[in-house]
mmCIF file of C-alpha atoms in Angstrom:
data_model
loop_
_atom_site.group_PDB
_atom_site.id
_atom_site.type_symbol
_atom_site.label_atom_id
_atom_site.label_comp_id
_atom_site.label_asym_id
_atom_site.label_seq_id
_atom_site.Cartn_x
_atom_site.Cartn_y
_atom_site.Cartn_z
ATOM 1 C CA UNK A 1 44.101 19.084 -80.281
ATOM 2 C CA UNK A 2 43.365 18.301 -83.791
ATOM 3 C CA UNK A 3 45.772 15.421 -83.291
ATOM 4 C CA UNK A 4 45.120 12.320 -85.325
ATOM 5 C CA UNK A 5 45.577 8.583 -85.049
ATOM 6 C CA UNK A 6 46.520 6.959 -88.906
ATOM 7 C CA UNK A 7 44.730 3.657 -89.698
ATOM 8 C CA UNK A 8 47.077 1.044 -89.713
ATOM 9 C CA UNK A 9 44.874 -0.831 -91.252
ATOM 10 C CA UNK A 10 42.595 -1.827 -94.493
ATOM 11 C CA UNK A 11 39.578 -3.530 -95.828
ATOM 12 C CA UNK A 12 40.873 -7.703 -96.681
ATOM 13 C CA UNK A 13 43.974 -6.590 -94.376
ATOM 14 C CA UNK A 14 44.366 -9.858 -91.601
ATOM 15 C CA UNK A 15 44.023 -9.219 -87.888
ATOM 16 C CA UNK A 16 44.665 -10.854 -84.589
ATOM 17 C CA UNK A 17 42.668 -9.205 -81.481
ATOM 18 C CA UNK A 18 45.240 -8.949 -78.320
ATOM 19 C CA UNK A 19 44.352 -11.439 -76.124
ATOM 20 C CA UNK A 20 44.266 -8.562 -73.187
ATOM 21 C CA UNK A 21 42.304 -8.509 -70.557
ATOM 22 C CA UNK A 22 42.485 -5.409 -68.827
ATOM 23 C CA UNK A 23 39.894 -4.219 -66.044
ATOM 24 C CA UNK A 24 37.238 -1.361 -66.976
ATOM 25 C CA UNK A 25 34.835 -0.492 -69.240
ATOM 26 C CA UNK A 26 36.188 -2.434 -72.740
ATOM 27 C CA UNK A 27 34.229 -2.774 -75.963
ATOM 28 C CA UNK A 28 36.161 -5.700 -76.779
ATOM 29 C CA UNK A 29 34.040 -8.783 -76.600
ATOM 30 C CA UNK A 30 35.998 -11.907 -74.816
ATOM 31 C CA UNK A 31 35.274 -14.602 -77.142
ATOM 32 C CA UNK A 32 36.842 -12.454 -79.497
ATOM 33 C CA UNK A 33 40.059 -11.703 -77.932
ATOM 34 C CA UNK A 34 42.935 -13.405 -79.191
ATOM 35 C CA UNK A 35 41.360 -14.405 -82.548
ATOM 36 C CA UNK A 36 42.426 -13.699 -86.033
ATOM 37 C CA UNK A 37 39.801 -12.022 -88.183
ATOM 38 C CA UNK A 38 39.404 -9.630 -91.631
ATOM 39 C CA UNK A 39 39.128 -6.536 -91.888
ATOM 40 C CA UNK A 40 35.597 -6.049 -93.488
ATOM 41 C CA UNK A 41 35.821 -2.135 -93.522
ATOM 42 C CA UNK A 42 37.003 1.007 -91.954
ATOM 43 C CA UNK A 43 34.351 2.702 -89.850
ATOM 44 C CA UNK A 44 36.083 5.989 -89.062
ATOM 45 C CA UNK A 45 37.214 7.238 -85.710
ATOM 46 C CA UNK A 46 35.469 7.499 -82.782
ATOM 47 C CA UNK A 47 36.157 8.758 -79.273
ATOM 48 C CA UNK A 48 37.835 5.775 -77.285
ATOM 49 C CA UNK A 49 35.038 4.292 -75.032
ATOM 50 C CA UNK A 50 37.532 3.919 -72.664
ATOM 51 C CA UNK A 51 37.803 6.637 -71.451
ATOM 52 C CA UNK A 52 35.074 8.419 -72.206
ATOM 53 C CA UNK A 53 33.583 5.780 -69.518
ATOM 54 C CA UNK A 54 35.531 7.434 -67.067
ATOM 55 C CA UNK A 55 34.750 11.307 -67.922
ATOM 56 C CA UNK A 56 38.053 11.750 -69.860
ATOM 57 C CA UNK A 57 37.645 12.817 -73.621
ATOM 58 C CA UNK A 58 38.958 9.831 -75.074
ATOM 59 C CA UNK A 59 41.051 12.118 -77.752
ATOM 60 C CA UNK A 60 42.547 11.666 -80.638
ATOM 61 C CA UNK A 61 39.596 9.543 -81.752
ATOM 62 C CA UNK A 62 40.747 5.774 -82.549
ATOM 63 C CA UNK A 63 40.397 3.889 -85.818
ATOM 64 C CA UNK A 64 37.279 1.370 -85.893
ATOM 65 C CA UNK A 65 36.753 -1.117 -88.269
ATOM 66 C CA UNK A 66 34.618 -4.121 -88.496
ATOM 67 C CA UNK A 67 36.581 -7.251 -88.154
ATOM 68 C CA UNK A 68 34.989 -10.441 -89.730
ATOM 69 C CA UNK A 69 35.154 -13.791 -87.915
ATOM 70 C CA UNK A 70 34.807 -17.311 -88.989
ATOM 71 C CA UNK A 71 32.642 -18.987 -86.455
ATOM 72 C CA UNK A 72 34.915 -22.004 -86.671
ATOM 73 C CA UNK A 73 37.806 -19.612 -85.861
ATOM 74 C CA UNK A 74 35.697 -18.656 -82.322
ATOM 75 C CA UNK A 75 34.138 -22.041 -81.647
ATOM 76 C CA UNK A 76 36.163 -25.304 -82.556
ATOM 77 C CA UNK A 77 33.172 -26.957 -82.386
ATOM 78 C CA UNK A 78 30.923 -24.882 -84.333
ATOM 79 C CA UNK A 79 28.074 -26.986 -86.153
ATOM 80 C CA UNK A 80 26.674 -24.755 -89.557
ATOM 81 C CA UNK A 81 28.340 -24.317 -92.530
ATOM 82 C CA UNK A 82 32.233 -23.083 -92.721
ATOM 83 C CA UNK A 83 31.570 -19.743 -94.246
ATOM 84 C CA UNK A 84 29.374 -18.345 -91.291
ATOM 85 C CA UNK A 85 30.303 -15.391 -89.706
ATOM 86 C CA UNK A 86 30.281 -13.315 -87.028
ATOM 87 C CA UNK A 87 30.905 -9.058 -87.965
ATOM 88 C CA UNK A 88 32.208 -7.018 -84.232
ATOM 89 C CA UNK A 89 33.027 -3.599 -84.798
ATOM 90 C CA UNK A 90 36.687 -3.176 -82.807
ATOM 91 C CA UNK A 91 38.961 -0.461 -82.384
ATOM 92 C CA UNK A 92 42.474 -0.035 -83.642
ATOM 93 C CA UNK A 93 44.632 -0.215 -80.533
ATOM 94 C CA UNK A 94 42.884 -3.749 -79.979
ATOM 95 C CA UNK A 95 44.540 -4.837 -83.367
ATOM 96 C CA UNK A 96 47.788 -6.466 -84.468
ATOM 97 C CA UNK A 97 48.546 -6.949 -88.099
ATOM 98 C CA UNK A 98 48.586 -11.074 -87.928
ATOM 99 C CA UNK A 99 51.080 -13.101 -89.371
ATOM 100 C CA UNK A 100 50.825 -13.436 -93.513
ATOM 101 C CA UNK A 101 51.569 -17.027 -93.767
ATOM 102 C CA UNK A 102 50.500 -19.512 -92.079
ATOM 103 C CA UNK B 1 13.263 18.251 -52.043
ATOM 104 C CA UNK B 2 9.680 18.529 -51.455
ATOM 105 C CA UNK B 3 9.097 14.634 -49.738
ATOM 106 C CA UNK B 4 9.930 14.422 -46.874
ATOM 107 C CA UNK B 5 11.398 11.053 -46.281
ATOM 108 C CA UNK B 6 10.291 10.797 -42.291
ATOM 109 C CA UNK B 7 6.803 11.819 -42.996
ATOM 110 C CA UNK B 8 6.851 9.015 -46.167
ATOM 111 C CA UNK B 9 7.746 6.304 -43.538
ATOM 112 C CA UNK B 10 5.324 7.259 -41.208
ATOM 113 C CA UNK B 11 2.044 6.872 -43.902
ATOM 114 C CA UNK B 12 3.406 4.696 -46.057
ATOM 115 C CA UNK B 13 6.313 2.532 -44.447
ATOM 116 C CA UNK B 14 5.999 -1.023 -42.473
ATOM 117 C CA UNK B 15 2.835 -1.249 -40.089
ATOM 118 C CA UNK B 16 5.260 -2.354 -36.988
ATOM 119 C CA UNK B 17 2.038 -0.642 -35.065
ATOM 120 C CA UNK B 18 -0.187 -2.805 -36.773
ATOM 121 C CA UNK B 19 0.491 -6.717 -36.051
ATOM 122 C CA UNK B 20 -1.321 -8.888 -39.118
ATOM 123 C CA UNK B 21 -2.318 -12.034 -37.200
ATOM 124 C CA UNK B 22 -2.653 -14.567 -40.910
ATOM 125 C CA UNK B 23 -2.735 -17.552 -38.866
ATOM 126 C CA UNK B 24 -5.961 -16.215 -37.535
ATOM 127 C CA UNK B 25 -9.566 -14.752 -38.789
ATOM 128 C CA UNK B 26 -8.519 -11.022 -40.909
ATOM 129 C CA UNK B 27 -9.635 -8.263 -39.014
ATOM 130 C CA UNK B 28 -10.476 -6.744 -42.422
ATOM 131 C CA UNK B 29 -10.607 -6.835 -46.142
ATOM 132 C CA UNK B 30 -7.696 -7.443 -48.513
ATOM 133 C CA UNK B 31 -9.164 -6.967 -52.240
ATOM 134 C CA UNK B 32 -6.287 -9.137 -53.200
ATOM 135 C CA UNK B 33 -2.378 -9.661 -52.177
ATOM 136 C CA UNK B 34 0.128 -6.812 -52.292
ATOM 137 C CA UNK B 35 1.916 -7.221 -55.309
ATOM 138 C CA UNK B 36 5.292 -5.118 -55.798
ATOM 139 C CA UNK B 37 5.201 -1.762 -57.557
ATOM 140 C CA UNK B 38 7.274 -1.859 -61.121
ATOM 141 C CA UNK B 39 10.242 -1.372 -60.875
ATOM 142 C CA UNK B 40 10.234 -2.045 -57.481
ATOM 143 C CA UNK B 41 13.833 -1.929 -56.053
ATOM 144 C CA UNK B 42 15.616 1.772 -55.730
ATOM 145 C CA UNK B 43 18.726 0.528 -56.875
ATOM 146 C CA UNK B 44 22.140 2.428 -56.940
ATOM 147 C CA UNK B 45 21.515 3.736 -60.620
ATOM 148 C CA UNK B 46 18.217 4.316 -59.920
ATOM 149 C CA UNK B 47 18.488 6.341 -57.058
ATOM 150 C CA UNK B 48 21.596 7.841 -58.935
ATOM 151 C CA UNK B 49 19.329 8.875 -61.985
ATOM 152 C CA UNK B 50 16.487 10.324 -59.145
ATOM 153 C CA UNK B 51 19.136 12.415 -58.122
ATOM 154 C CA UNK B 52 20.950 14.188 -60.793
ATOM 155 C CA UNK B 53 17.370 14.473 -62.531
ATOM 156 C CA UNK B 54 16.011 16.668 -59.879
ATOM 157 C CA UNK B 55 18.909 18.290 -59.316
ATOM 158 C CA UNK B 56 19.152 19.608 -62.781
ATOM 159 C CA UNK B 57 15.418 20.381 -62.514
ATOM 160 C CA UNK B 58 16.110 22.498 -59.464
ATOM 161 C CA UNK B 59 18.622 24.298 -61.169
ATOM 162 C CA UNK B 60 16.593 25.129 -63.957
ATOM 163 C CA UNK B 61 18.310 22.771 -66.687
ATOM 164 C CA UNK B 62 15.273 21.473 -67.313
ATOM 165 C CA UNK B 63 11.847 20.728 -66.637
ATOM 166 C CA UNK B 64 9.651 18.099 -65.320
ATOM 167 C CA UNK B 65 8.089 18.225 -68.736
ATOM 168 C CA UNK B 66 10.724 18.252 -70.694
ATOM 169 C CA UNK B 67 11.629 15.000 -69.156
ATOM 170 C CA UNK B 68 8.227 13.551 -69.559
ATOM 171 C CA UNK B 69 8.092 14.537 -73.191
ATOM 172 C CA UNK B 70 11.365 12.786 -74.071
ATOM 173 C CA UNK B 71 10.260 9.840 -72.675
ATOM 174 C CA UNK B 72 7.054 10.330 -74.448
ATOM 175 C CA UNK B 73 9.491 10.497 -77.470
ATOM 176 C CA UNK B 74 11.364 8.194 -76.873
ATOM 177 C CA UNK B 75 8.629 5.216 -76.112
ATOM 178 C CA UNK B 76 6.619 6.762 -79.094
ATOM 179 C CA UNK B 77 9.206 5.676 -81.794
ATOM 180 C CA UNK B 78 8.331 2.608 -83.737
ATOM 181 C CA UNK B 79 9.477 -0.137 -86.631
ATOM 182 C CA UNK B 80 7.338 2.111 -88.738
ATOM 183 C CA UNK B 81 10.486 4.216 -89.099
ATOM 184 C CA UNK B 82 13.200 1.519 -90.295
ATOM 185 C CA UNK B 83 9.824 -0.238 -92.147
ATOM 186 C CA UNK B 84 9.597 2.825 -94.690
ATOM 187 C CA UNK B 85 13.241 3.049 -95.305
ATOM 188 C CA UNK B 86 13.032 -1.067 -96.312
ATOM 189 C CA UNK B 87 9.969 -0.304 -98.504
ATOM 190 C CA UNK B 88 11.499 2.408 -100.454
ATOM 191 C CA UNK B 89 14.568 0.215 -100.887
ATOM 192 C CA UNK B 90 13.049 -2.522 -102.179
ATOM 193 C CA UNK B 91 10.995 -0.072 -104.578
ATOM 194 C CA UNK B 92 13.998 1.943 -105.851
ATOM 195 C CA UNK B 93 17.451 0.332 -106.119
ATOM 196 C CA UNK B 94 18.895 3.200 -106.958
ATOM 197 C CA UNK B 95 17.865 4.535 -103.044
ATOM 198 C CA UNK B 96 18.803 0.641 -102.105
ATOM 199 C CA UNK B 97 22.834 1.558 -103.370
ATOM 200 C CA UNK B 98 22.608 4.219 -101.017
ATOM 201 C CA UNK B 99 21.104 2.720 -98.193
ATOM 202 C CA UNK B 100 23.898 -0.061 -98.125
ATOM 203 C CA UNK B 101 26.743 2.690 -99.101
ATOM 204 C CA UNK B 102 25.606 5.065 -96.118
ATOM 205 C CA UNK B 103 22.677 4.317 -94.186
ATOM 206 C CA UNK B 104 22.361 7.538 -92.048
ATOM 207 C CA UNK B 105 22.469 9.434 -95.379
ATOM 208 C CA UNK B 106 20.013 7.543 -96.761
ATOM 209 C CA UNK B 107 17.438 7.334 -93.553
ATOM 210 C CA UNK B 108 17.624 11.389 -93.642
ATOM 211 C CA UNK B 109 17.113 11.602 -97.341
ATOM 212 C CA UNK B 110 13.434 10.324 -96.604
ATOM 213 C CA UNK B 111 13.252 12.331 -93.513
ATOM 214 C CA UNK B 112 13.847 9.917 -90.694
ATOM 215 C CA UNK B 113 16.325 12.139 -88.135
ATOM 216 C CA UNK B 114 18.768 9.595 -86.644
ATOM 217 C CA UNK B 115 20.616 11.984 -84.601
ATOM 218 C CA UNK B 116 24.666 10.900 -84.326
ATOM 219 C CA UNK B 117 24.034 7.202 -85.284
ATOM 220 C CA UNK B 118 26.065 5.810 -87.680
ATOM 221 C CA UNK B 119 23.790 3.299 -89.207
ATOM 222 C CA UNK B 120 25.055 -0.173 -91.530
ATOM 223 C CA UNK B 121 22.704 -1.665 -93.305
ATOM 224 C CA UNK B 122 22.940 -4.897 -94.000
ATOM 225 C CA UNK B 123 21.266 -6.734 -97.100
ATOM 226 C CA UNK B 124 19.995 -10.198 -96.815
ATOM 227 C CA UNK B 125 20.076 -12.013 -100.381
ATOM 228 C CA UNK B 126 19.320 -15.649 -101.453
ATOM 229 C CA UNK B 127 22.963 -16.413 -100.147
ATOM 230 C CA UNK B 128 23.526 -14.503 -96.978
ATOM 231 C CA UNK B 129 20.947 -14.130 -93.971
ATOM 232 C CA UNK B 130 22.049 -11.358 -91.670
ATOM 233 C CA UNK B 131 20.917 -11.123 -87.738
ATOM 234 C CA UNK B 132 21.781 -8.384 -85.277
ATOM 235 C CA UNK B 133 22.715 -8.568 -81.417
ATOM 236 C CA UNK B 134 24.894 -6.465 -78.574
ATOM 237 C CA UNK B 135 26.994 -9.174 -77.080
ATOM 238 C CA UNK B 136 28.217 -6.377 -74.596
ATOM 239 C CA UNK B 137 24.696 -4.458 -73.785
ATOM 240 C CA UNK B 138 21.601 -3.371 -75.830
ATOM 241 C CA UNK B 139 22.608 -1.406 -78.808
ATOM 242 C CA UNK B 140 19.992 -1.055 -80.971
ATOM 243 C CA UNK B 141 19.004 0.904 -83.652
ATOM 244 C CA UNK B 142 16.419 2.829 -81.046
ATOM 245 C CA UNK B 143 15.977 5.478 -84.014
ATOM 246 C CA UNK B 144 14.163 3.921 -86.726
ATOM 247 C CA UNK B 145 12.896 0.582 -84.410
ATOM 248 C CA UNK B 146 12.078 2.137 -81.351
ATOM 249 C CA UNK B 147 12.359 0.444 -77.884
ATOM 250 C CA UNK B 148 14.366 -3.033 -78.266
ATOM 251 C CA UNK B 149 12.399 -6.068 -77.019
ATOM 252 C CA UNK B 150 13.379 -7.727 -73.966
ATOM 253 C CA UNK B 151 14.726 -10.687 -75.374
ATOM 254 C CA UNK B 152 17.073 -8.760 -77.521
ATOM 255 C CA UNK B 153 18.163 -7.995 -74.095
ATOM 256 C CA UNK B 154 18.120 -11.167 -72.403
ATOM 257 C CA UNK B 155 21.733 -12.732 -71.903
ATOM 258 C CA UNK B 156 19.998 -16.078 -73.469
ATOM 259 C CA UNK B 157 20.219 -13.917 -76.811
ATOM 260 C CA UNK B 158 22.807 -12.180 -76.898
ATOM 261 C CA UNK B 159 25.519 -14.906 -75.617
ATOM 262 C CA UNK B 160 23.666 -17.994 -77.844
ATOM 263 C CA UNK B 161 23.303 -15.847 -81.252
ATOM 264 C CA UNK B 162 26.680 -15.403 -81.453
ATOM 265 C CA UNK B 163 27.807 -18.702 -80.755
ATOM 266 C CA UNK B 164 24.610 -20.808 -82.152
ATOM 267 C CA UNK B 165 22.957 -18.615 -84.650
ATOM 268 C CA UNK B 166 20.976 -21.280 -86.538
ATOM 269 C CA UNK B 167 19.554 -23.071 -83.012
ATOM 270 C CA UNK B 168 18.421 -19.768 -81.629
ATOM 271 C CA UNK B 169 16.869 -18.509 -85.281
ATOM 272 C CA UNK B 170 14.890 -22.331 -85.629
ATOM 273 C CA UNK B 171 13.605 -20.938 -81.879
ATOM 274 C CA UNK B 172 12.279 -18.073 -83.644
ATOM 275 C CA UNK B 173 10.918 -20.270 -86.181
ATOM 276 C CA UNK B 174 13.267 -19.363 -88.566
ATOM 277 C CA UNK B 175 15.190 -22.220 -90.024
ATOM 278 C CA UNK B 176 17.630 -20.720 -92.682
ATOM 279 C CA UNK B 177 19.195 -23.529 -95.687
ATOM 280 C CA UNK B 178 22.286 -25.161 -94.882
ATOM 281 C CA UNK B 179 23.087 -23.336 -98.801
ATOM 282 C CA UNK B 180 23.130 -19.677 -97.236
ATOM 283 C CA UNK B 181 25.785 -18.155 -95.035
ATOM 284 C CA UNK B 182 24.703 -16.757 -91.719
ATOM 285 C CA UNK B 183 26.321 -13.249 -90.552
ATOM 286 C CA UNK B 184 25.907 -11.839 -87.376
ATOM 287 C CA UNK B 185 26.837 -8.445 -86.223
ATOM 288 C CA UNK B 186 27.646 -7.578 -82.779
ATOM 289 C CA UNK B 187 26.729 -3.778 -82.248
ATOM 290 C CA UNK B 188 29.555 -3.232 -80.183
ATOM 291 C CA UNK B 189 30.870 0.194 -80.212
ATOM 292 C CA UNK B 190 29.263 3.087 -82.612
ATOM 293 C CA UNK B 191 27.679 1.289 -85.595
ATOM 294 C CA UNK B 192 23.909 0.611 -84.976
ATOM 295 C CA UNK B 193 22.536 -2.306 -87.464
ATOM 296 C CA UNK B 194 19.783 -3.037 -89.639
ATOM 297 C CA UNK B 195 18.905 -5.502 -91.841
ATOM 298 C CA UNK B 196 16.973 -4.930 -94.979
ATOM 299 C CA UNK B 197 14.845 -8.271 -95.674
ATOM 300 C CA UNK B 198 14.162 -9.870 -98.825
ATOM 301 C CA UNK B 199 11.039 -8.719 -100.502
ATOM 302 C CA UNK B 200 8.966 -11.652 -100.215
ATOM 303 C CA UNK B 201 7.542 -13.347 -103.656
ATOM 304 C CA UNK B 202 4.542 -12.037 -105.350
ATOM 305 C CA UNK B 203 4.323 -8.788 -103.703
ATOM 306 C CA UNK B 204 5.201 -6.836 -107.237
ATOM 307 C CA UNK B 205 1.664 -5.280 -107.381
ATOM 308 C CA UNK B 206 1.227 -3.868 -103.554
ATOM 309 C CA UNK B 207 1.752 0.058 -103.073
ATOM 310 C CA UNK B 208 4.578 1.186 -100.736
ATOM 311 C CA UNK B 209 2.489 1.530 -97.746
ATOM 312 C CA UNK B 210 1.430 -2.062 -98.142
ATOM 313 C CA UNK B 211 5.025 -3.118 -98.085
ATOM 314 C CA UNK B 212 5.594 -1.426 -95.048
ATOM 315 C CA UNK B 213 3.013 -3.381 -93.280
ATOM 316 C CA UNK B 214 4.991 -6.275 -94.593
ATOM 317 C CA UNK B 215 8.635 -5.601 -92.954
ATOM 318 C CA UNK B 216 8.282 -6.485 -89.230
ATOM 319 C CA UNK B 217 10.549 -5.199 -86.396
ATOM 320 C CA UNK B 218 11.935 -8.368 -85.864
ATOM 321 C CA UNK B 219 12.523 -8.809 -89.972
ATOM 322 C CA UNK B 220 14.666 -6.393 -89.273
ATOM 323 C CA UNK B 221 16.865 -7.680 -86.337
ATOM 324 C CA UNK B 222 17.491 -10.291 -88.277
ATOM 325 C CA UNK B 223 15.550 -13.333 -86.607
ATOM 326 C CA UNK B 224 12.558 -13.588 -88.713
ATOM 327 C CA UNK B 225 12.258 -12.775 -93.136
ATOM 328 C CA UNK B 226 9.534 -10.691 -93.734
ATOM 329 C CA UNK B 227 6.611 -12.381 -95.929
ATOM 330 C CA UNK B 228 3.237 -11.886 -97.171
ATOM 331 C CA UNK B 229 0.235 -11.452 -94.800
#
């Protein structure tokens, strides 16, 4: 009780969604998993969806932030511009900090 | 329970007793062909939701009425709502700064309740057009736009905006300059979204209720700007 997660992360921090693919009730979309996004901010915590699916309390509440996606990062062959984006709200135990230099 | 599902069948279920002979002359009248009932399949959830409702009514949770009256509620909530909190942002950008910094905050200031959603408002400008979908479900901002449409529903939408945003807004009849930058949110966990439209030109002289009238439900999903008339 009254145990908390930290955020591991921050706003402009890089991001790579685990490319998991676990069975259950998962607010992760798929085209999303395994892609590198930014953060675009922290949302707070929230209960983990989870398990809340399943009757458990989902406690300590996770991190969620909203990760920003190039569309040309999810679809090779996207056709508008570059800078189009695609803003999914995902939660911090679906996050890895990605690599700095690439 | 007070049916009694035997009794049902018998004066309501198949006429086995009764052979229809269609290849032949109709012993009587049909005003016109049976159509199905809406909805008209008792699926699991369905029959699940039956269930636990009067259940709980039995008990004394709750009453027939109580249900009725949520859903009278609930199907009574309108654009209206998220339409005045776009008006008064457009009108005051001091209220505008606060909408974008905390939307829930700012919907409550004017009196709209939102309950526990956590609402992001997103601002469309001359450079950036915004559009909302669930990828996963339905989220919607049920609050301050009411019901969601059925095509914000439809997989169609919600696995093409993601992945073709500018094809599925030209189908809307919204065709949005190569020069601005498309974002789309995906609702999928506890944000709701709304987008706050670009005032349309020449409207500098209409009252707040007539701006009201001008920002559409679907001006603020995201597929459509709202404009003048």
């Amino acid at each position: 009780m009254g145990e908390t997660i930290v955020p591991r992360f921050r706003v402009g921090d890089s991001v790579t969604v685990r490319a998991a693919y676990p069975i259950g009730h998962v607010r992760t979309p798929f085209y999303v998993r395994g892609k590198r996004g930014v953060i675009e901010r922290q949302c707070g915590a929230f209960a983990n969806p989870e398990e809340l699916a399943y009757g458990r309390p989902g406690l300590p509440p996770q991190p969620l932030y909203r990760v920003r996606f190039r569309q040309r990062d999810l679809w090779p062959d996207y056709a508008g511009r570059p800078d189009d984006v695609v803003e999914v709200e995902i939660y911090q135990h679906w996050l890895e900090a990605a690599e700095r230099t690439r | 329970m007070s049916h009694d599902p035997d009794q049902h069948e018998t004066e309501h279920g198949p006429h086995d007793s009764h052979p229809h002979d269609h290849a032949g002359a109709h012993p009587h009248e049909h005003r016109s062909p049976p159509r199905p009932d809406l909805p008209d399949t008792l699926t699991y959830y369905r029959a699940m939701e039956a269930a636990v409702r009067e259940l709980l009514i039995e008990k004394g949770l709750f009453t027939a009425d109580d249900v009725r009256r949520q859903v009278e509620f609930m199907d009574g909530r309108n654009a209206g709502r998220g339409a005045k909190m776009v008006a008064r942002a457009w009108l005051d950008p001091a209220y505008k700064q606060r909408v974008l910094d905390d939307g829930s905050r700012a919907a409550q200031e004017i009196g709209l309740d939102v309950g526990m959603l956590k609402l992001v408002v997103v601002e469309n400008t001359p450079a950036v057009h915004n559009v909302i979908v669930c990828t996963l479900c339905s989220c919607y901002p049920r609050m301050l736009l009411g019901l969601p449409p059925d095509w914000y529903k439809s997989r169609n939408y919600r696995s093409r905006v993601v992945r073709d945003p500018r094809a599925v807004l030209a189908e809307f009849g919204t065709v949005v300059p190569d020069d601005v930058q498309i974002r789309v949110h995906d609702s999928t966990a506890d944000m709701r979204y709304l987008v706050l439209p670009r005032r349309p030109e020449g409207t500098e002289a209409l009252s707040e209720a007539e701006l009201e009238a001008l920002v559409t439900r679907d001006s603020m999903i995201g597929v459509t700007l709202a404009t003048r008339i």
